[in-house]
Amino acid sequence: MKIKTLVAVLLLSGGVTSTFAQSGCNANSSISHEAVRAKNYKDAYAPCMAVLKDCPTLRYYTFTDAQKILVGFLSQIQDKNSADYKKYFDELMDVYDLRMKYIPEFVSKGMKDVPSVADALGAKAVDYLQYAPNPNVDQAYQWLKESVDAEKAGSKGAVLHYFLDASMQKVKADNNFTDQFFQDYINASKYADDAIAAENNEKKKAALQVIKDNLVAMFINSGVADCASLQNIYGPKVEENKTDSAFLKKTITILKMMKCTDSNVYFAAADYMYKINPTADAAVGVAMMYYKKDDFDNAVKYFDEALNMETDNSKKAEMAYATATALWQAKKLSQARMYVQKSISYNENYGEPYLLLAQMYGSNPNWSDEPALNRCTYFVVIDKLQRAKAVDPSVTDRANELIKTYTAHTPQAKDLFMLGYKAGDRITIGGWIGESTTIR
């Protein structure tokens, strides 16, 4: 009987202890959370750490509260080598490790707004780089890459930023890291673009665009991304990998992105890629190679092949414009205009073909025996330039410069009066142009 009584007492006391422990955790959680909300990190610290020690799965926000508390402490300590600073920093890293350990348990309970382990790892890496007394870039890069590879377009903007920044620091320390740096940029840039496209909130979209712009700026300013450097880096590698379509595709993407499409390495990569897999991008590269060699017939041939294979109208517009440029250089004006019109039909908001058509008309204004009527061609030229900046604000400055130039060549009112024309009259420009305009 005494044994039964003892067992009963022990069971009861265990339950009471458990109840008291739970009650203490709830009290500490409430105290610390309210203190954090008031930014009273000093009073929040002890109860928050007690909750993490005794009942870490009580509430997920305990981890985010602890991060705020410890970052608040670290931000107030100027000496990063002090004992207090190192203590709080180590605790911050431990909090992240504990958070990642228990995230699967929170998720299994169906709790909402709990991030993935990879997301938490990315956040840990960001805080590590900002607050570590002596951050190890290799370690940070490893964490960031793991996070970004898993989260992709779901990566936080700060994680994408620090990921590429860490990659850039690695390539500056070791040129052998160049290929990986380029690939990191391609991936981070794509994930940022995907996130922007998926975001409906305009403020969040604008913030993501800032991140994307910073990624571009970092890449350009890395010191390894100019055309001459890319030629030196990829020239030998293209020859070594001329049957590797994945490598060639990556190389072509990088060269196009950096606007190095007139480099020999771009032509070589495109030519090899076309032989393996004749894609639209590869055909454009081969066309550009022939264009540089002044072989305009072959250039047009491959541009046409690219147009037939491409499905994206924006890209088709650029290809048709490039074809028109090649034909204009070959002085095949009617054919060039046909491709200008194709370009516009694919993308009516693309200003470049209008600029090109204006310059084509302006370079061949003569269609009449009357000089004053020939000068009326410049009214059509100005029409195209006005249209260019109306549909595409990005060409406004160049259009305005050309308008200023061509306006100086328009006919005098007195010369037109002698021929029976005045301002406001419509006139049809003859010859190969065949367009009507209004006399100013």
XYZ file of C-alpha atoms in Angstrom:
440
model
C 0.000 0.000 0.000
C 2.829 2.376 0.823
C 4.449 1.675 -2.541
C 1.223 2.550 -4.367
C 0.957 5.736 -2.383
C 4.552 6.684 -3.219
C 3.988 6.074 -6.921
C 0.852 8.197 -6.830
C 2.713 11.012 -5.126
C 5.560 10.867 -7.648
C 3.154 10.925 -10.598
C 1.287 13.849 -9.078
C 4.449 15.792 -8.379
C 5.668 15.189 -11.956
C 2.473 16.582 -13.318
C 2.671 19.584 -11.061
C 6.288 20.178 -12.069
C 5.325 19.982 -15.734
C 2.433 22.345 -15.153
C 4.653 24.790 -13.283
C 7.283 24.599 -16.062
C 4.671 25.297 -18.727
C 3.254 28.130 -16.681
C 6.727 29.625 -16.255
C 7.429 29.409 -19.970
C 4.168 31.145 -20.811
C 4.907 33.913 -18.331
C 8.443 34.412 -19.604
C 7.248 34.354 -23.201
C 4.639 37.019 -22.516
C 7.077 39.234 -20.594
C 9.854 38.989 -23.190
C 7.560 39.463 -26.189
C 5.969 42.609 -24.753
C 9.406 43.979 -23.899
C 10.651 43.308 -27.438
C 7.616 45.084 -28.887
C 8.581 48.082 -26.751
C 12.224 47.666 -27.868
C 13.172 47.168 -24.229
C 15.759 44.533 -25.068
C 17.470 44.648 -21.673
C 14.388 43.387 -19.823
C 13.450 41.029 -22.647
C 16.771 39.194 -22.707
C 16.625 36.907 -19.637
C 13.022 35.659 -20.028
C 13.490 35.138 -23.762
C 16.625 33.055 -23.279
C 14.811 31.071 -20.551
C 12.020 30.200 -22.981
C 14.510 29.053 -25.609
C 16.260 26.888 -22.979
C 13.231 25.335 -21.321
C 10.553 25.206 -24.047
C 11.964 26.200 -27.466
C 8.912 24.987 -29.385
C 6.403 27.018 -27.360
C 6.114 29.830 -29.915
C 8.030 30.482 -33.125
C 8.259 34.213 -32.552
C 10.584 33.532 -29.609
C 13.362 32.970 -32.153
C 12.710 36.213 -34.025
C 12.446 38.055 -30.700
C 15.807 36.640 -29.624
C 17.362 37.752 -32.919
C 16.066 41.304 -32.405
C 17.340 41.384 -28.824
C 20.837 40.143 -29.662
C 21.211 42.333 -32.770
C 20.094 45.269 -30.618
C 22.838 44.498 -28.110
C 25.489 44.002 -30.800
C 24.589 47.293 -32.480
C 25.293 49.166 -29.234
C 28.759 47.650 -28.613
C 31.516 49.416 -30.545
C 34.359 47.050 -29.675
C 33.737 43.878 -31.694
C 36.580 42.151 -29.860
C 35.081 42.649 -26.414
C 33.945 39.662 -24.347
C 30.314 40.894 -24.296
C 30.243 41.324 -28.055
C 31.593 37.808 -28.675
C 29.148 36.367 -26.135
C 26.092 37.940 -27.780
C 27.319 37.098 -31.268
C 27.798 33.439 -30.369
C 24.326 33.411 -28.841
C 22.911 34.918 -32.041
C 24.414 32.141 -34.132
C 23.136 29.557 -31.595
C 19.639 31.020 -31.867
C 19.702 30.536 -35.640
C 20.927 26.952 -35.247
C 18.188 26.230 -32.719
C 15.607 27.833 -34.994
C 16.654 25.648 -37.936
C 16.569 22.575 -35.688
C 12.951 23.124 -34.675
C 11.461 24.611 -37.868
C 10.394 21.151 -39.141
C 8.483 20.598 -35.885
C 6.679 23.935 -36.185
C 5.812 23.154 -39.814
C 4.543 19.671 -38.915
C 2.101 21.280 -36.468
C 0.647 23.321 -39.319
C 1.853 26.686 -38.029
C 1.558 29.492 -40.595
C 4.258 31.970 -41.658
C 7.097 29.705 -40.540
C 9.976 30.010 -43.031
C 11.933 27.114 -44.441
C 15.222 25.939 -42.971
C 16.965 27.298 -46.085
C 15.366 30.717 -45.563
C 16.579 30.771 -41.951
C 20.075 29.735 -43.090
C 20.130 32.699 -45.472
C 19.101 35.047 -42.662
C 21.837 33.575 -40.463
C 24.421 34.229 -43.181
C 23.304 37.845 -43.572
C 23.594 38.501 -39.822
C 26.892 36.626 -39.746
C 28.381 38.929 -42.393
C 27.059 42.036 -40.660
C 27.978 41.190 -37.076
C 30.780 38.614 -37.003
C 33.967 40.137 -35.517
C 35.987 38.549 -38.343
C 33.590 37.050 -40.906
C 34.834 34.195 -43.068
C 33.625 34.916 -46.598
C 33.948 31.286 -47.665
C 31.692 30.149 -44.807
C 29.145 32.885 -45.516
C 29.145 32.087 -49.227
C 28.537 28.400 -48.511
C 25.487 29.204 -46.357
C 24.150 31.780 -48.804
C 24.560 29.514 -51.816
C 22.777 26.670 -50.037
C 19.940 29.025 -49.154
C 19.619 30.569 -52.608
C 19.852 27.223 -54.397
C 16.921 25.982 -52.311
C 14.752 29.113 -52.181
C 15.413 30.417 -55.718
C 12.872 33.216 -56.472
C 11.637 32.918 -52.892
C 14.987 34.167 -51.573
C 14.869 37.366 -49.554
C 16.316 40.403 -51.305
C 19.063 40.782 -48.690
C 20.089 37.155 -49.162
C 20.416 37.595 -52.940
C 22.418 40.786 -52.410
C 24.872 39.291 -49.913
C 25.119 36.070 -51.930
C 26.429 37.908 -54.987
C 28.549 40.222 -52.849
C 30.236 37.210 -51.218
C 30.732 35.623 -54.637
C 32.290 38.866 -55.884
C 34.679 38.937 -52.922
C 35.715 35.365 -53.700
C 36.406 36.110 -57.373
C 38.464 39.163 -56.441
C 40.596 36.917 -54.253
C 40.847 34.104 -56.802
C 40.442 34.473 -60.586
C 39.777 30.741 -60.809
C 36.377 31.491 -59.256
C 35.321 33.585 -62.277
C 33.081 30.981 -63.904
C 31.221 30.381 -60.663
C 30.835 34.124 -60.108
C 29.267 34.521 -63.543
C 26.915 31.604 -62.858
C 26.013 33.048 -59.452
C 25.103 36.333 -61.116
C 22.978 34.618 -63.757
C 21.107 32.669 -61.075
C 20.638 35.582 -58.659
C 19.527 37.880 -61.471
C 17.014 35.329 -62.756
C 15.584 34.737 -59.278
C 15.193 38.499 -58.779
C 13.432 38.810 -62.148
C 11.125 35.907 -61.290
C 10.286 37.464 -57.930
C 9.535 40.826 -59.549
C 7.257 39.188 -62.113
C 5.360 37.282 -59.405
C 4.938 40.237 -57.022
C 1.651 42.185 -57.204
C 2.349 44.678 -54.428
C 3.863 47.741 -56.106
C 5.984 48.767 -53.107
C 7.434 45.276 -52.760
C 7.964 45.116 -56.509
C 9.871 48.417 -56.399
C 12.031 47.137 -53.525
C 12.839 43.990 -55.496
C 13.763 46.111 -58.509
C 16.265 47.990 -56.347
C 17.797 44.640 -55.377
C 17.985 43.625 -59.056
C 19.609 46.946 -59.998
C 22.186 46.453 -57.239
C 22.976 42.965 -58.541
C 23.604 44.400 -62.008
C 25.792 47.173 -60.570
C 27.862 44.671 -58.564
C 28.380 42.493 -61.622
C 29.439 45.391 -63.828
C 31.757 46.804 -61.157
C 33.297 43.443 -60.283
C 36.314 44.110 -62.495
C 36.009 40.806 -64.352
C 33.033 41.592 -66.562
C 34.304 43.842 -69.406
C 34.413 42.513 -72.976
C 38.203 42.316 -73.124
C 38.323 40.272 -69.919
C 35.536 37.997 -71.121
C 37.406 37.450 -74.385
C 40.552 36.457 -72.479
C 38.678 34.248 -70.035
C 36.313 32.478 -72.411
C 38.320 32.471 -75.640
C 40.427 29.397 -74.775
C 37.572 27.745 -72.874
C 35.211 27.909 -75.850
C 37.734 26.009 -77.929
C 38.147 23.440 -75.161
C 34.382 23.023 -74.774
C 33.200 23.430 -78.368
C 31.068 20.274 -78.154
C 29.591 21.101 -74.727
C 26.224 22.734 -75.462
C 25.573 23.599 -71.793
C 28.874 25.463 -71.520
C 28.379 27.230 -74.846
C 24.860 28.305 -73.926
C 26.065 29.738 -70.624
C 28.877 31.595 -72.394
C 26.550 33.071 -75.011
C 24.163 34.208 -72.265
C 26.930 36.005 -70.383
C 28.341 37.669 -73.512
C 24.914 38.870 -74.614
C 24.159 40.159 -71.144
C 27.367 42.200 -71.174
C 26.699 43.424 -74.726
C 29.850 41.733 -76.024
C 28.158 40.382 -79.145
C 30.791 41.811 -81.476
C 33.614 39.861 -79.836
C 35.357 36.927 -81.478
C 34.574 34.660 -78.543
C 30.843 35.334 -79.001
C 31.030 34.455 -82.702
C 32.976 31.281 -81.976
C 30.611 30.154 -79.205
C 27.556 30.860 -81.352
C 29.055 29.050 -84.342
C 29.857 25.931 -82.307
C 26.463 26.068 -80.604
C 24.693 26.326 -83.950
C 26.452 23.198 -85.177
C 25.357 21.268 -82.085
C 21.933 22.763 -81.553
C 20.760 25.410 -84.053
C 18.748 27.599 -81.692
C 17.568 31.136 -82.428
C 20.264 32.640 -80.188
C 22.959 30.599 -81.927
C 21.687 31.643 -85.355
C 21.842 35.305 -84.318
C 25.440 34.818 -83.223
C 26.386 33.300 -86.574
C 24.535 36.107 -88.365
C 26.484 38.705 -86.378
C 29.725 36.933 -87.287
C 28.943 37.232 -91.007
C 27.759 40.808 -90.521
C 31.127 41.759 -89.022
C 32.818 40.161 -92.028
C 30.624 42.288 -94.364
C 29.047 39.091 -95.705
C 25.546 40.558 -95.631
C 23.848 37.831 -97.656
C 24.847 35.164 -95.147
C 24.081 37.506 -92.266
C 20.510 37.943 -93.528
C 20.203 34.204 -94.098
C 20.972 33.390 -90.474
C 18.907 36.273 -89.144
C 15.953 34.825 -91.069
C 16.608 31.421 -89.534
C 16.642 32.984 -86.090
C 13.347 34.768 -86.781
C 11.735 31.507 -87.849
C 12.882 29.698 -84.693
C 12.247 32.439 -82.119
C 8.857 32.620 -80.371
C 9.376 35.689 -78.169
C 8.142 38.765 -80.059
C 10.498 41.152 -78.241
C 13.472 39.069 -79.336
C 12.058 38.754 -82.857
C 11.826 42.547 -82.990
C 15.506 42.867 -82.071
C 16.481 40.243 -84.651
C 14.502 41.936 -87.410
C 16.075 45.265 -86.467
C 19.556 43.714 -86.652
C 18.707 42.321 -90.086
C 17.542 45.743 -91.246
C 20.833 47.237 -90.039
C 22.812 44.668 -92.042
C 20.788 45.337 -95.172
C 21.158 49.088 -94.796
C 24.940 48.658 -94.573
C 24.692 46.639 -97.783
C 22.697 49.558 -99.315
C 19.664 47.309 -99.879
C 17.258 49.990 -98.748
C 13.920 48.476 -99.739
C 14.766 45.176 -98.084
C 16.074 46.997 -95.032
C 12.787 48.876 -94.694
C 10.873 45.597 -94.946
C 12.729 44.273 -91.903
C 12.210 47.559 -90.066
C 8.489 47.101 -90.589
C 8.751 43.496 -89.368
C 10.537 44.693 -86.255
C 7.802 47.220 -85.536
C 5.106 44.596 -86.123
C 6.690 42.351 -83.489
C 7.042 45.156 -80.931
C 5.357 48.476 -81.664
C 6.942 50.033 -78.571
C 10.512 49.432 -79.774
C 12.039 52.775 -80.756
C 15.228 51.605 -82.488
C 13.624 50.600 -85.833
C 11.990 54.039 -86.111
C 15.352 55.705 -85.550
C 16.917 53.485 -88.189
C 14.156 54.179 -90.716
C 14.498 57.923 -90.121
C 18.233 57.761 -90.816
C 17.677 55.599 -93.900
C 15.264 58.178 -95.304
C 17.538 61.036 -94.287
C 20.519 59.490 -96.060
C 18.595 59.139 -99.358
C 16.356 62.210 -99.647
C 16.486 62.808 -103.410
C 13.414 61.846 -105.442
C 12.665 65.025 -107.404
C 14.387 67.464 -109.749
C 13.302 70.230 -107.364
C 15.728 70.637 -104.439
C 12.977 72.125 -102.248
C 10.823 69.036 -102.720
C 13.754 66.771 -101.897
C 14.145 68.684 -98.663
C 10.534 67.776 -97.807
C 11.843 64.255 -97.200
C 13.123 65.527 -93.875
C 9.545 66.108 -92.726
C 8.997 62.339 -93.042
C 12.285 61.781 -91.229
C 11.102 63.957 -88.345
C 7.771 62.092 -88.297
C 9.621 58.834 -87.660
C 11.790 60.376 -84.969
C 8.762 61.821 -83.212
C 7.137 58.414 -83.371
C 10.264 56.759 -81.960
C 10.297 58.795 -78.764
C 6.504 58.595 -78.437
C 6.540 54.783 -78.278
C 9.899 54.332 -76.543
C 11.029 57.012 -74.035
C 14.466 55.356 -73.792
C 15.408 56.767 -77.239
C 14.178 60.309 -76.526
C 17.598 61.960 -76.220
C 18.915 60.474 -79.474
C 15.665 61.245 -81.273
C 15.785 64.875 -80.149
C 19.387 65.247 -81.331
C 18.458 63.867 -84.751
C 15.359 66.063 -84.953
C 17.536 69.099 -84.315
C 19.932 68.003 -87.057
C 17.314 67.232 -89.705
C 15.149 70.268 -88.947
C 18.014 72.452 -90.147
C 17.698 70.831 -93.606
C 13.939 71.313 -94.134
C 12.957 73.669 -97.017
C 12.280 77.380 -96.732
C 8.643 78.460 -96.922
C 9.399 80.830 -99.805
C 10.922 78.032 -101.888
C 7.867 75.850 -101.409
C 5.511 78.767 -102.123
C 7.016 79.102 -105.584
C 6.087 75.434 -106.155
C 2.519 75.851 -104.894
C 2.988 74.442 -101.369
C 2.522 76.024 -97.945
C 2.589 74.951 -94.295
C -0.166 72.491 -93.475
C -0.324 70.981 -96.976
C 0.086 67.234 -97.424
C 2.806 66.047 -99.762
C 3.786 62.571 -100.899
C 7.494 61.847 -100.991
C 8.277 59.926 -104.172
C 11.007 57.493 -105.109
C 11.634 54.436 -102.942
C 10.153 56.135 -99.863
C 6.543 56.628 -101.016
C 5.182 58.151 -97.799
C 3.018 61.223 -97.182
C 3.728 63.946 -94.668
C 2.633 67.427 -93.623
C 4.636 70.509 -94.513
C 5.587 72.524 -91.432
